[in-house]
Amino acid sequence: MPLPLLQYVRVENICLPKKLASEELKAFGFIIPHSKKVFKGDKLFRKADSFKYLYCVRIGSFKTSVTSPEGTEQVTGFYMPGEVLGLCGVSSNSHYCDATAIEDAEVCVIPYKKFEEFCNKDSQLNKNFLSVLSAEVVRGHKNLLSLGSLRADEKLASFLLDLSQRYEARGYSRTEFILRMTRGEIGSFLGLKLETVSRVLSKFADSNLIEIHQKRVHILNLAGLKAILTEECRPE
């Protein structure tokens, strides 16, 4: 069943662009015909699927990944409420990766052609969409930096700080949150072995930078995590 427009208005910071007039808000509501539930472990889309929709995460979390011919999965990103999946298909008209729910989730389904038509008519929406694209590019650059030049402890510190900033931007605590992904998925994303991820997280806990209990993380010293990324903290 399509969600009534009122439900989209209540979550406009997630599914609808900010600062739209009421008429524009109503019009945009009609291009989101329904939401879609995706259960943990299920695919929202697969590599090489035809690109037709953008998906805005309302509830839950997703990972994107590619699989080698040998069957090895490489995690390429994690997505939380308010973030958009499917942008990879805009240029090629097909998806280059799989998107999998890492917990029970729900997304707003946005038909791209209708969305594109609306963007052409509305400068505010077009500006917001370009901001989303820009944020994805910046995040991709940061990921490449992390994979290519940082030590294991720097990679984990950067990863935790990135999650902290993203949770804070959505009105949640920046110091207490749950790691929805597994240690193995974190390792795949950062180019680290599972054992290394566990070892570095334990090291952070021993240094009173974080408290960690299973998936729940409490950052005790944000400045200390940030210091790990500074040149002054790197050994000669």
JSON list of C-alpha atoms in Angstrom, two decimals:
[
{"chain": "A", "resi": 1, "resn": "MET", "atom": "CA", "xyz": [0.00, 0.00, 0.00]},
{"chain": "A", "resi": 2, "resn": "PRO", "atom": "CA", "xyz": [1.35, 3.48, -0.84]},
{"chain": "A", "resi": 3, "resn": "LEU", "atom": "CA", "xyz": [2.11, 5.57, 2.21]},
{"chain": "A", "resi": 4, "resn": "PRO", "atom": "CA", "xyz": [-0.18, 8.61, 2.57]},
{"chain": "A", "resi": 5, "resn": "LEU", "atom": "CA", "xyz": [1.41, 11.96, 1.82]},
{"chain": "A", "resi": 6, "resn": "LEU", "atom": "CA", "xyz": [1.12, 12.96, 5.49]},
{"chain": "A", "resi": 7, "resn": "GLN", "atom": "CA", "xyz": [3.63, 10.28, 6.43]},
{"chain": "A", "resi": 8, "resn": "TYR", "atom": "CA", "xyz": [6.17, 11.72, 4.02]},
{"chain": "A", "resi": 9, "resn": "VAL", "atom": "CA", "xyz": [5.57, 15.19, 5.43]},
{"chain": "A", "resi": 10, "resn": "ARG", "atom": "CA", "xyz": [6.35, 13.90, 8.92]},
{"chain": "A", "resi": 11, "resn": "VAL", "atom": "CA", "xyz": [9.70, 12.56, 7.71]},
{"chain": "A", "resi": 12, "resn": "GLU", "atom": "CA", "xyz": [10.46, 15.32, 5.22]},
{"chain": "A", "resi": 13, "resn": "ASN", "atom": "CA", "xyz": [14.09, 15.56, 6.39]},
{"chain": "A", "resi": 14, "resn": "ILE", "atom": "CA", "xyz": [14.52, 11.98, 5.19]},
{"chain": "A", "resi": 15, "resn": "CYS", "atom": "CA", "xyz": [12.27, 11.53, 2.16]},
{"chain": "A", "resi": 16, "resn": "LEU", "atom": "CA", "xyz": [11.57, 15.06, 1.03]},
{"chain": "A", "resi": 17, "resn": "PRO", "atom": "CA", "xyz": [13.81, 18.03, 0.26]},
{"chain": "A", "resi": 18, "resn": "LYS", "atom": "CA", "xyz": [13.98, 20.89, 2.73]},
{"chain": "A", "resi": 19, "resn": "LYS", "atom": "CA", "xyz": [12.52, 24.37, 2.18]},
{"chain": "A", "resi": 20, "resn": "LEU", "atom": "CA", "xyz": [9.92, 23.45, -0.42]},
{"chain": "A", "resi": 21, "resn": "ALA", "atom": "CA", "xyz": [6.68, 25.42, -0.59]},
{"chain": "A", "resi": 22, "resn": "SER", "atom": "CA", "xyz": [3.56, 23.49, 0.38]},
{"chain": "A", "resi": 23, "resn": "GLU", "atom": "CA", "xyz": [2.48, 23.14, -3.27]},
{"chain": "A", "resi": 24, "resn": "GLU", "atom": "CA", "xyz": [5.89, 21.77, -4.23]},
{"chain": "A", "resi": 25, "resn": "LEU", "atom": "CA", "xyz": [5.89, 19.47, -1.22]},
{"chain": "A", "resi": 26, "resn": "LYS", "atom": "CA", "xyz": [2.54, 18.03, -2.27]},
{"chain": "A", "resi": 27, "resn": "ALA", "atom": "CA", "xyz": [3.69, 17.60, -5.87]},
{"chain": "A", "resi": 28, "resn": "PHE", "atom": "CA", "xyz": [6.89, 15.88, -4.82]},
{"chain": "A", "resi": 29, "resn": "GLY", "atom": "CA", "xyz": [4.92, 13.54, -2.56]},
{"chain": "A", "resi": 30, "resn": "PHE", "atom": "CA", "xyz": [3.16, 12.15, -5.60]},
{"chain": "A", "resi": 31, "resn": "ILE", "atom": "CA", "xyz": [6.39, 11.00, -7.28]},
{"chain": "A", "resi": 32, "resn": "ILE", "atom": "CA", "xyz": [7.09, 8.72, -4.30]},
{"chain": "A", "resi": 33, "resn": "PRO", "atom": "CA", "xyz": [4.45, 6.08, -4.96]},
{"chain": "A", "resi": 34, "resn": "HIS", "atom": "CA", "xyz": [5.36, 3.74, -2.14]},
{"chain": "A", "resi": 35, "resn": "SER", "atom": "CA", "xyz": [7.86, 2.63, 0.44]},
{"chain": "A", "resi": 36, "resn": "LYS", "atom": "CA", "xyz": [9.53, -0.77, 0.36]},
{"chain": "A", "resi": 37, "resn": "LYS", "atom": "CA", "xyz": [10.46, -3.03, 3.25]},
{"chain": "A", "resi": 38, "resn": "VAL", "atom": "CA", "xyz": [13.67, -5.02, 2.94]},
{"chain": "A", "resi": 39, "resn": "PHE", "atom": "CA", "xyz": [14.47, -7.71, 5.47]},
{"chain": "A", "resi": 40, "resn": "LYS", "atom": "CA", "xyz": [17.92, -8.35, 6.90]},
{"chain": "A", "resi": 41, "resn": "GLY", "atom": "CA", "xyz": [20.11, -10.14, 4.36]},
{"chain": "A", "resi": 42, "resn": "ASP", "atom": "CA", "xyz": [17.84, -9.40, 1.39]},
{"chain": "A", "resi": 43, "resn": "LYS", "atom": "CA", "xyz": [18.97, -7.44, -1.66]},
{"chain": "A", "resi": 44, "resn": "LEU", "atom": "CA", "xyz": [17.45, -4.06, -2.52]},
{"chain": "A", "resi": 45, "resn": "PHE", "atom": "CA", "xyz": [19.12, -4.30, -5.93]},
{"chain": "A", "resi": 46, "resn": "ARG", "atom": "CA", "xyz": [21.88, -6.36, -7.54]},
{"chain": "A", "resi": 47, "resn": "LYS", "atom": "CA", "xyz": [24.84, -5.56, -9.74]},
{"chain": "A", "resi": 48, "resn": "ALA", "atom": "CA", "xyz": [23.80, -5.12, -13.39]},
{"chain": "A", "resi": 49, "resn": "ASP", "atom": "CA", "xyz": [20.13, -4.58, -12.49]},
{"chain": "A", "resi": 50, "resn": "SER", "atom": "CA", "xyz": [18.49, -1.94, -14.65]},
{"chain": "A", "resi": 51, "resn": "PHE", "atom": "CA", "xyz": [18.51, 1.49, -13.00]},
{"chain": "A", "resi": 52, "resn": "LYS", "atom": "CA", "xyz": [15.02, 2.89, -12.54]},
{"chain": "A", "resi": 53, "resn": "TYR", "atom": "CA", "xyz": [14.81, 4.15, -8.96]},
{"chain": "A", "resi": 54, "resn": "LEU", "atom": "CA", "xyz": [16.63, 6.01, -6.24]},
{"chain": "A", "resi": 55, "resn": "TYR", "atom": "CA", "xyz": [16.08, 4.73, -2.72]},
{"chain": "A", "resi": 56, "resn": "CYS", "atom": "CA", "xyz": [16.14, 6.93, 0.36]},
{"chain": "A", "resi": 57, "resn": "VAL", "atom": "CA", "xyz": [16.68, 4.96, 3.56]},
{"chain": "A", "resi": 58, "resn": "ARG", "atom": "CA", "xyz": [13.89, 5.62, 6.08]},
{"chain": "A", "resi": 59, "resn": "ILE", "atom": "CA", "xyz": [14.56, 2.87, 8.60]},
{"chain": "A", "resi": 60, "resn": "GLY", "atom": "CA", "xyz": [17.49, 0.49, 9.07]},
{"chain": "A", "resi": 61, "resn": "SER", "atom": "CA", "xyz": [20.86, 0.21, 7.36]},
{"chain": "A", "resi": 62, "resn": "PHE", "atom": "CA", "xyz": [22.37, -1.13, 4.15]},
{"chain": "A", "resi": 63, "resn": "LYS", "atom": "CA", "xyz": [25.74, -2.11, 2.77]},
{"chain": "A", "resi": 64, "resn": "THR", "atom": "CA", "xyz": [26.85, -1.96, -0.86]},
{"chain": "A", "resi": 65, "resn": "SER", "atom": "CA", "xyz": [29.33, -4.50, -2.18]},
{"chain": "A", "resi": 66, "resn": "VAL", "atom": "CA", "xyz": [30.87, -6.07, -5.26]},
{"chain": "A", "resi": 67, "resn": "THR", "atom": "CA", "xyz": [31.84, -9.72, -5.59]},
{"chain": "A", "resi": 68, "resn": "SER", "atom": "CA", "xyz": [34.96, -10.96, -7.36]},
{"chain": "A", "resi": 69, "resn": "PRO", "atom": "CA", "xyz": [34.85, -13.86, -9.86]},
{"chain": "A", "resi": 70, "resn": "GLU", "atom": "CA", "xyz": [36.28, -16.01, -7.05]},
{"chain": "A", "resi": 71, "resn": "GLY", "atom": "CA", "xyz": [33.31, -15.16, -4.85]},
{"chain": "A", "resi": 72, "resn": "THR", "atom": "CA", "xyz": [35.04, -12.72, -2.46]},
{"chain": "A", "resi": 73, "resn": "GLU", "atom": "CA", "xyz": [32.84, -9.86, -1.31]},
{"chain": "A", "resi": 74, "resn": "GLN", "atom": "CA", "xyz": [34.27, -6.34, -1.13]},
{"chain": "A", "resi": 75, "resn": "VAL", "atom": "CA", "xyz": [32.12, -3.93, 0.89]},
{"chain": "A", "resi": 76, "resn": "THR", "atom": "CA", "xyz": [32.06, -0.50, -0.73]},
{"chain": "A", "resi": 77, "resn": "GLY", "atom": "CA", "xyz": [29.83, 1.50, 1.60]},
{"chain": "A", "resi": 78, "resn": "PHE", "atom": "CA", "xyz": [27.33, 1.67, 4.46]},
{"chain": "A", "resi": 79, "resn": "TYR", "atom": "CA", "xyz": [24.08, 3.66, 4.38]},
{"chain": "A", "resi": 80, "resn": "MET", "atom": "CA", "xyz": [21.86, 4.85, 7.22]},
{"chain": "A", "resi": 81, "resn": "PRO", "atom": "CA", "xyz": [18.51, 6.70, 7.45]},
{"chain": "A", "resi": 82, "resn": "GLY", "atom": "CA", "xyz": [18.43, 9.85, 5.34]},
{"chain": "A", "resi": 83, "resn": "GLU", "atom": "CA", "xyz": [21.01, 8.61, 2.84]},
{"chain": "A", "resi": 84, "resn": "VAL", "atom": "CA", "xyz": [20.36, 7.74, -0.80]},
{"chain": "A", "resi": 85, "resn": "LEU", "atom": "CA", "xyz": [21.07, 4.43, -2.51]},
{"chain": "A", "resi": 86, "resn": "GLY", "atom": "CA", "xyz": [21.23, 3.84, -6.24]},
{"chain": "A", "resi": 87, "resn": "LEU", "atom": "CA", "xyz": [23.17, 6.90, -7.37]},
{"chain": "A", "resi": 88, "resn": "CYS", "atom": "CA", "xyz": [25.71, 4.59, -8.98]},
{"chain": "A", "resi": 89, "resn": "GLY", "atom": "CA", "xyz": [23.21, 3.83, -11.72]},
{"chain": "A", "resi": 90, "resn": "VAL", "atom": "CA", "xyz": [22.60, 7.40, -12.89]},
{"chain": "A", "resi": 91, "resn": "SER", "atom": "CA", "xyz": [25.39, 7.49, -15.49]},
{"chain": "A", "resi": 92, "resn": "SER", "atom": "CA", "xyz": [25.27, 3.90, -16.80]},
{"chain": "A", "resi": 93, "resn": "ASN", "atom": "CA", "xyz": [21.57, 3.04, -16.38]},
{"chain": "A", "resi": 94, "resn": "SER", "atom": "CA", "xyz": [22.54, -0.08, -14.43]},
{"chain": "A", "resi": 95, "resn": "HIS", "atom": "CA", "xyz": [23.79, -0.72, -10.91]},
{"chain": "A", "resi": 96, "resn": "TYR", "atom": "CA", "xyz": [27.48, -1.51, -10.42]},
{"chain": "A", "resi": 97, "resn": "CYS", "atom": "CA", "xyz": [27.05, -3.16, -7.01]},
{"chain": "A", "resi": 98, "resn": "ASP", "atom": "CA", "xyz": [24.70, -5.08, -4.73]},
{"chain": "A", "resi": 99, "resn": "ALA", "atom": "CA", "xyz": [22.78, -3.29, -1.98]},
{"chain": "A", "resi": 100, "resn": "THR", "atom": "CA", "xyz": [21.95, -5.53, 0.99]},
{"chain": "A", "resi": 101, "resn": "ALA", "atom": "CA", "xyz": [20.00, -4.78, 4.16]},
{"chain": "A", "resi": 102, "resn": "ILE", "atom": "CA", "xyz": [22.20, -5.39, 7.23]},
{"chain": "A", "resi": 103, "resn": "GLU", "atom": "CA", "xyz": [19.09, -5.14, 9.42]},
{"chain": "A", "resi": 104, "resn": "ASP", "atom": "CA", "xyz": [15.36, -4.99, 8.72]},
{"chain": "A", "resi": 105, "resn": "ALA", "atom": "CA", "xyz": [14.89, -1.78, 6.77]},
{"chain": "A", "resi": 106, "resn": "GLU", "atom": "CA", "xyz": [12.52, 0.42, 4.80]},
{"chain": "A", "resi": 107, "resn": "VAL", "atom": "CA", "xyz": [13.21, 2.76, 1.90]},
{"chain": "A", "resi": 108, "resn": "CYS", "atom": "CA", "xyz": [11.32, 5.44, 0.00]},
{"chain": "A", "resi": 109, "resn": "VAL", "atom": "CA", "xyz": [11.18, 4.39, -3.65]},
{"chain": "A", "resi": 110, "resn": "ILE", "atom": "CA", "xyz": [11.74, 7.36, -5.98]},
{"chain": "A", "resi": 111, "resn": "PRO", "atom": "CA", "xyz": [11.22, 6.81, -9.75]},
{"chain": "A", "resi": 112, "resn": "TYR", "atom": "CA", "xyz": [14.27, 8.51, -11.23]},
{"chain": "A", "resi": 113, "resn": "LYS", "atom": "CA", "xyz": [12.70, 9.84, -14.43]},
{"chain": "A", "resi": 114, "resn": "LYS", "atom": "CA", "xyz": [9.91, 11.57, -12.51]},
{"chain": "A", "resi": 115, "resn": "PHE", "atom": "CA", "xyz": [12.45, 12.83, -10.00]},
{"chain": "A", "resi": 116, "resn": "GLU", "atom": "CA", "xyz": [14.62, 14.21, -12.81]},
{"chain": "A", "resi": 117, "resn": "GLU", "atom": "CA", "xyz": [11.63, 16.00, -14.33]},
{"chain": "A", "resi": 118, "resn": "PHE", "atom": "CA", "xyz": [10.83, 17.54, -10.97]},
{"chain": "A", "resi": 119, "resn": "CYS", "atom": "CA", "xyz": [14.46, 18.62, -10.48]},
{"chain": "A", "resi": 120, "resn": "ASN", "atom": "CA", "xyz": [14.36, 20.43, -13.83]},
{"chain": "A", "resi": 121, "resn": "LYS", "atom": "CA", "xyz": [11.38, 22.43, -12.61]},
{"chain": "A", "resi": 122, "resn": "ASP", "atom": "CA", "xyz": [12.53, 23.12, -9.05]},
{"chain": "A", "resi": 123, "resn": "SER", "atom": "CA", "xyz": [15.86, 24.81, -8.34]},
{"chain": "A", "resi": 124, "resn": "GLN", "atom": "CA", "xyz": [15.83, 24.02, -4.60]},
{"chain": "A", "resi": 125, "resn": "LEU", "atom": "CA", "xyz": [15.35, 20.30, -5.19]},
{"chain": "A", "resi": 126, "resn": "ASN", "atom": "CA", "xyz": [18.03, 20.32, -7.89]},
{"chain": "A", "resi": 127, "resn": "LYS", "atom": "CA", "xyz": [20.42, 22.08, -5.50]},
{"chain": "A", "resi": 128, "resn": "ASN", "atom": "CA", "xyz": [19.71, 19.50, -2.78]},
{"chain": "A", "resi": 129, "resn": "PHE", "atom": "CA", "xyz": [20.27, 16.64, -5.21]},
{"chain": "A", "resi": 130, "resn": "LEU", "atom": "CA", "xyz": [23.61, 18.08, -6.30]},
{"chain": "A", "resi": 131, "resn": "SER", "atom": "CA", "xyz": [24.57, 18.37, -2.62]},
{"chain": "A", "resi": 132, "resn": "VAL", "atom": "CA", "xyz": [23.81, 14.66, -2.18]},
{"chain": "A", "resi": 133, "resn": "LEU", "atom": "CA", "xyz": [25.97, 13.81, -5.21]},
{"chain": "A", "resi": 134, "resn": "SER", "atom": "CA", "xyz": [28.77, 16.01, -3.89]},
{"chain": "A", "resi": 135, "resn": "ALA", "atom": "CA", "xyz": [28.65, 14.34, -0.47]},
{"chain": "A", "resi": 136, "resn": "GLU", "atom": "CA", "xyz": [28.94, 10.92, -2.14]},
{"chain": "A", "resi": 137, "resn": "VAL", "atom": "CA", "xyz": [32.01, 12.06, -4.10]},
{"chain": "A", "resi": 138, "resn": "VAL", "atom": "CA", "xyz": [33.66, 13.45, -0.96]},
{"chain": "A", "resi": 139, "resn": "ARG", "atom": "CA", "xyz": [32.93, 10.26, 0.97]},
{"chain": "A", "resi": 140, "resn": "GLY", "atom": "CA", "xyz": [34.37, 8.19, -1.86]},
{"chain": "A", "resi": 141, "resn": "HIS", "atom": "CA", "xyz": [37.58, 10.23, -1.81]},
{"chain": "A", "resi": 142, "resn": "LYS", "atom": "CA", "xyz": [37.88, 9.77, 1.95]},
{"chain": "A", "resi": 143, "resn": "ASN", "atom": "CA", "xyz": [37.42, 6.02, 1.55]},
{"chain": "A", "resi": 144, "resn": "LEU", "atom": "CA", "xyz": [40.17, 5.87, -1.07]},
{"chain": "A", "resi": 145, "resn": "LEU", "atom": "CA", "xyz": [42.49, 7.81, 1.25]},
{"chain": "A", "resi": 146, "resn": "SER", "atom": "CA", "xyz": [41.70, 5.46, 4.10]},
{"chain": "A", "resi": 147, "resn": "LEU", "atom": "CA", "xyz": [42.33, 2.34, 2.03]},
{"chain": "A", "resi": 148, "resn": "GLY", "atom": "CA", "xyz": [45.47, 3.64, 0.39]},
{"chain": "A", "resi": 149, "resn": "SER", "atom": "CA", "xyz": [47.56, 5.45, 2.96]},
{"chain": "A", "resi": 150, "resn": "LEU", "atom": "CA", "xyz": [46.41, 4.95, 6.54]},
{"chain": "A", "resi": 151, "resn": "ARG", "atom": "CA", "xyz": [47.51, 2.49, 9.20]},
{"chain": "A", "resi": 152, "resn": "ALA", "atom": "CA", "xyz": [45.00, 0.11, 10.76]},
{"chain": "A", "resi": 153, "resn": "ASP", "atom": "CA", "xyz": [44.40, 2.29, 13.83]},
{"chain": "A", "resi": 154, "resn": "GLU", "atom": "CA", "xyz": [43.97, 5.36, 11.64]},
{"chain": "A", "resi": 155, "resn": "LYS", "atom": "CA", "xyz": [41.45, 3.55, 9.46]},
{"chain": "A", "resi": 156, "resn": "LEU", "atom": "CA", "xyz": [39.36, 2.50, 12.46]},
{"chain": "A", "resi": 157, "resn": "ALA", "atom": "CA", "xyz": [39.56, 5.95, 14.04]},
{"chain": "A", "resi": 158, "resn": "SER", "atom": "CA", "xyz": [38.48, 7.56, 10.78]},
{"chain": "A", "resi": 159, "resn": "PHE", "atom": "CA", "xyz": [35.64, 5.07, 10.41]},
{"chain": "A", "resi": 160, "resn": "LEU", "atom": "CA", "xyz": [34.28, 5.71, 13.91]},
{"chain": "A", "resi": 161, "resn": "LEU", "atom": "CA", "xyz": [34.57, 9.49, 13.51]},
{"chain": "A", "resi": 162, "resn": "ASP", "atom": "CA", "xyz": [32.71, 9.33, 10.19]},
{"chain": "A", "resi": 163, "resn": "LEU", "atom": "CA", "xyz": [29.87, 7.37, 11.81]},
{"chain": "A", "resi": 164, "resn": "SER", "atom": "CA", "xyz": [29.85, 9.85, 14.69]},
{"chain": "A", "resi": 165, "resn": "GLN", "atom": "CA", "xyz": [29.42, 12.80, 12.32]},
{"chain": "A", "resi": 166, "resn": "ARG", "atom": "CA", "xyz": [26.72, 11.07, 10.28]},
{"chain": "A", "resi": 167, "resn": "TYR", "atom": "CA", "xyz": [24.69, 10.13, 13.38]},
{"chain": "A", "resi": 168, "resn": "GLU", "atom": "CA", "xyz": [25.02, 13.66, 14.76]},
{"chain": "A", "resi": 169, "resn": "ALA", "atom": "CA", "xyz": [23.81, 15.14, 11.45]},
{"chain": "A", "resi": 170, "resn": "ARG", "atom": "CA", "xyz": [20.64, 13.07, 11.83]},
{"chain": "A", "resi": 171, "resn": "GLY", "atom": "CA", "xyz": [19.92, 14.24, 15.36]},
{"chain": "A", "resi": 172, "resn": "TYR", "atom": "CA", "xyz": [21.34, 11.20, 17.17]},
{"chain": "A", "resi": 173, "resn": "SER", "atom": "CA", "xyz": [24.14, 11.02, 19.70]},
{"chain": "A", "resi": 174, "resn": "ARG", "atom": "CA", "xyz": [27.59, 11.47, 18.20]},
{"chain": "A", "resi": 175, "resn": "THR", "atom": "CA", "xyz": [29.21, 9.50, 21.00]},
{"chain": "A", "resi": 176, "resn": "GLU", "atom": "CA", "xyz": [26.89, 6.52, 21.53]},
{"chain": "A", "resi": 177, "resn": "PHE", "atom": "CA", "xyz": [25.64, 4.35, 18.70]},
{"chain": "A", "resi": 178, "resn": "ILE", "atom": "CA", "xyz": [25.34, 0.77, 17.49]},
{"chain": "A", "resi": 179, "resn": "LEU", "atom": "CA", "xyz": [27.58, -0.74, 14.84]},
{"chain": "A", "resi": 180, "resn": "ARG", "atom": "CA", "xyz": [24.97, -2.30, 12.58]},
{"chain": "A", "resi": 181, "resn": "MET", "atom": "CA", "xyz": [27.63, -3.97, 10.46]},
{"chain": "A", "resi": 182, "resn": "THR", "atom": "CA", "xyz": [29.76, -6.97, 11.48]},
{"chain": "A", "resi": 183, "resn": "ARG", "atom": "CA", "xyz": [33.47, -6.77, 12.25]},
{"chain": "A", "resi": 184, "resn": "GLY", "atom": "CA", "xyz": [34.07, -8.72, 9.06]},
{"chain": "A", "resi": 185, "resn": "GLU", "atom": "CA", "xyz": [32.12, -6.18, 7.00]},
{"chain": "A", "resi": 186, "resn": "ILE", "atom": "CA", "xyz": [34.08, -3.33, 8.59]},
{"chain": "A", "resi": 187, "resn": "GLY", "atom": "CA", "xyz": [37.30, -5.15, 7.71]},
{"chain": "A", "resi": 188, "resn": "SER", "atom": "CA", "xyz": [36.19, -5.68, 4.12]},
{"chain": "A", "resi": 189, "resn": "PHE", "atom": "CA", "xyz": [35.31, -2.00, 3.79]},
{"chain": "A", "resi": 190, "resn": "LEU", "atom": "CA", "xyz": [38.61, -0.79, 5.27]},
{"chain": "A", "resi": 191, "resn": "GLY", "atom": "CA", "xyz": [40.87, -3.42, 3.72]},
{"chain": "A", "resi": 192, "resn": "LEU", "atom": "CA", "xyz": [41.67, -5.05, 7.08]},
{"chain": "A", "resi": 193, "resn": "LYS", "atom": "CA", "xyz": [41.45, -8.58, 8.39]},
{"chain": "A", "resi": 194, "resn": "LEU", "atom": "CA", "xyz": [38.73, -9.42, 10.90]},
{"chain": "A", "resi": 195, "resn": "GLU", "atom": "CA", "xyz": [41.36, -10.11, 13.56]},
{"chain": "A", "resi": 196, "resn": "THR", "atom": "CA", "xyz": [42.91, -6.68, 12.99]},
{"chain": "A", "resi": 197, "resn": "VAL", "atom": "CA", "xyz": [39.57, -4.90, 13.39]},
{"chain": "A", "resi": 198, "resn": "SER", "atom": "CA", "xyz": [38.92, -6.70, 16.68]},
{"chain": "A", "resi": 199, "resn": "ARG", "atom": "CA", "xyz": [42.47, -6.05, 17.92]},
{"chain": "A", "resi": 200, "resn": "VAL", "atom": "CA", "xyz": [42.38, -2.32, 17.15]},
{"chain": "A", "resi": 201, "resn": "LEU", "atom": "CA", "xyz": [38.94, -1.85, 18.71]},
{"chain": "A", "resi": 202, "resn": "SER", "atom": "CA", "xyz": [40.22, -3.61, 21.85]},
{"chain": "A", "resi": 203, "resn": "LYS", "atom": "CA", "xyz": [43.28, -1.33, 21.79]},
{"chain": "A", "resi": 204, "resn": "PHE", "atom": "CA", "xyz": [41.02, 1.74, 21.64]},
{"chain": "A", "resi": 205, "resn": "ALA", "atom": "CA", "xyz": [39.02, 0.39, 24.59]},
{"chain": "A", "resi": 206, "resn": "ASP", "atom": "CA", "xyz": [42.18, -0.30, 26.61]},
{"chain": "A", "resi": 207, "resn": "SER", "atom": "CA", "xyz": [43.30, 3.28, 25.90]},
{"chain": "A", "resi": 208, "resn": "ASN", "atom": "CA", "xyz": [39.96, 4.62, 27.19]},
{"chain": "A", "resi": 209, "resn": "LEU", "atom": "CA", "xyz": [39.12, 6.10, 23.80]},
{"chain": "A", "resi": 210, "resn": "ILE", "atom": "CA", "xyz": [35.95, 4.03, 23.54]},
{"chain": "A", "resi": 211, "resn": "GLU", "atom": "CA", "xyz": [33.81, 1.58, 25.44]},
{"chain": "A", "resi": 212, "resn": "ILE", "atom": "CA", "xyz": [32.51, -1.25, 23.32]},
{"chain": "A", "resi": 213, "resn": "HIS", "atom": "CA", "xyz": [30.07, -4.01, 24.23]},
{"chain": "A", "resi": 214, "resn": "GLN", "atom": "CA", "xyz": [29.21, -6.30, 21.35]},
{"chain": "A", "resi": 215, "resn": "LYS", "atom": "CA", "xyz": [27.79, -3.85, 18.77]},
{"chain": "A", "resi": 216, "resn": "ARG", "atom": "CA", "xyz": [27.26, -0.87, 21.06]},
{"chain": "A", "resi": 217, "resn": "VAL", "atom": "CA", "xyz": [29.99, 1.80, 20.99]},
{"chain": "A", "resi": 218, "resn": "HIS", "atom": "CA", "xyz": [30.47, 4.68, 23.40]},
{"chain": "A", "resi": 219, "resn": "ILE", "atom": "CA", "xyz": [33.14, 7.17, 22.33]},
{"chain": "A", "resi": 220, "resn": "LEU", "atom": "CA", "xyz": [34.79, 8.44, 25.49]},
{"chain": "A", "resi": 221, "resn": "ASN", "atom": "CA", "xyz": [37.44, 10.66, 23.89]},
{"chain": "A", "resi": 222, "resn": "LEU", "atom": "CA", "xyz": [36.60, 12.21, 20.52]},
{"chain": "A", "resi": 223, "resn": "ALA", "atom": "CA", "xyz": [39.71, 14.36, 20.63]},
{"chain": "A", "resi": 224, "resn": "GLY", "atom": "CA", "xyz": [41.83, 11.28, 21.23]},
{"chain": "A", "resi": 225, "resn": "LEU", "atom": "CA", "xyz": [40.39, 9.53, 18.16]},
{"chain": "A", "resi": 226, "resn": "LYS", "atom": "CA", "xyz": [41.00, 12.65, 16.07]},
{"chain": "A", "resi": 227, "resn": "ALA", "atom": "CA", "xyz": [44.57, 12.87, 17.35]},
{"chain": "A", "resi": 228, "resn": "ILE", "atom": "CA", "xyz": [45.30, 9.41, 15.92]},
{"chain": "A", "resi": 229, "resn": "LEU", "atom": "CA", "xyz": [44.83, 10.95, 12.46]},
{"chain": "A", "resi": 230, "resn": "THR", "atom": "CA", "xyz": [47.28, 13.85, 12.96]},
{"chain": "A", "resi": 231, "resn": "GLU", "atom": "CA", "xyz": [50.84, 13.80, 11.72]},
{"chain": "A", "resi": 232, "resn": "GLU", "atom": "CA", "xyz": [52.14, 14.48, 15.21]},
{"chain": "A", "resi": 233, "resn": "CYS", "atom": "CA", "xyz": [50.86, 11.09, 16.39]},
{"chain": "A", "resi": 234, "resn": "ARG", "atom": "CA", "xyz": [52.55, 9.08, 13.65]},
{"chain": "A", "resi": 235, "resn": "PRO", "atom": "CA", "xyz": [55.77, 7.34, 14.61]},
{"chain": "A", "resi": 236, "resn": "GLU", "atom": "CA", "xyz": [59.02, 8.32, 12.89]}
]
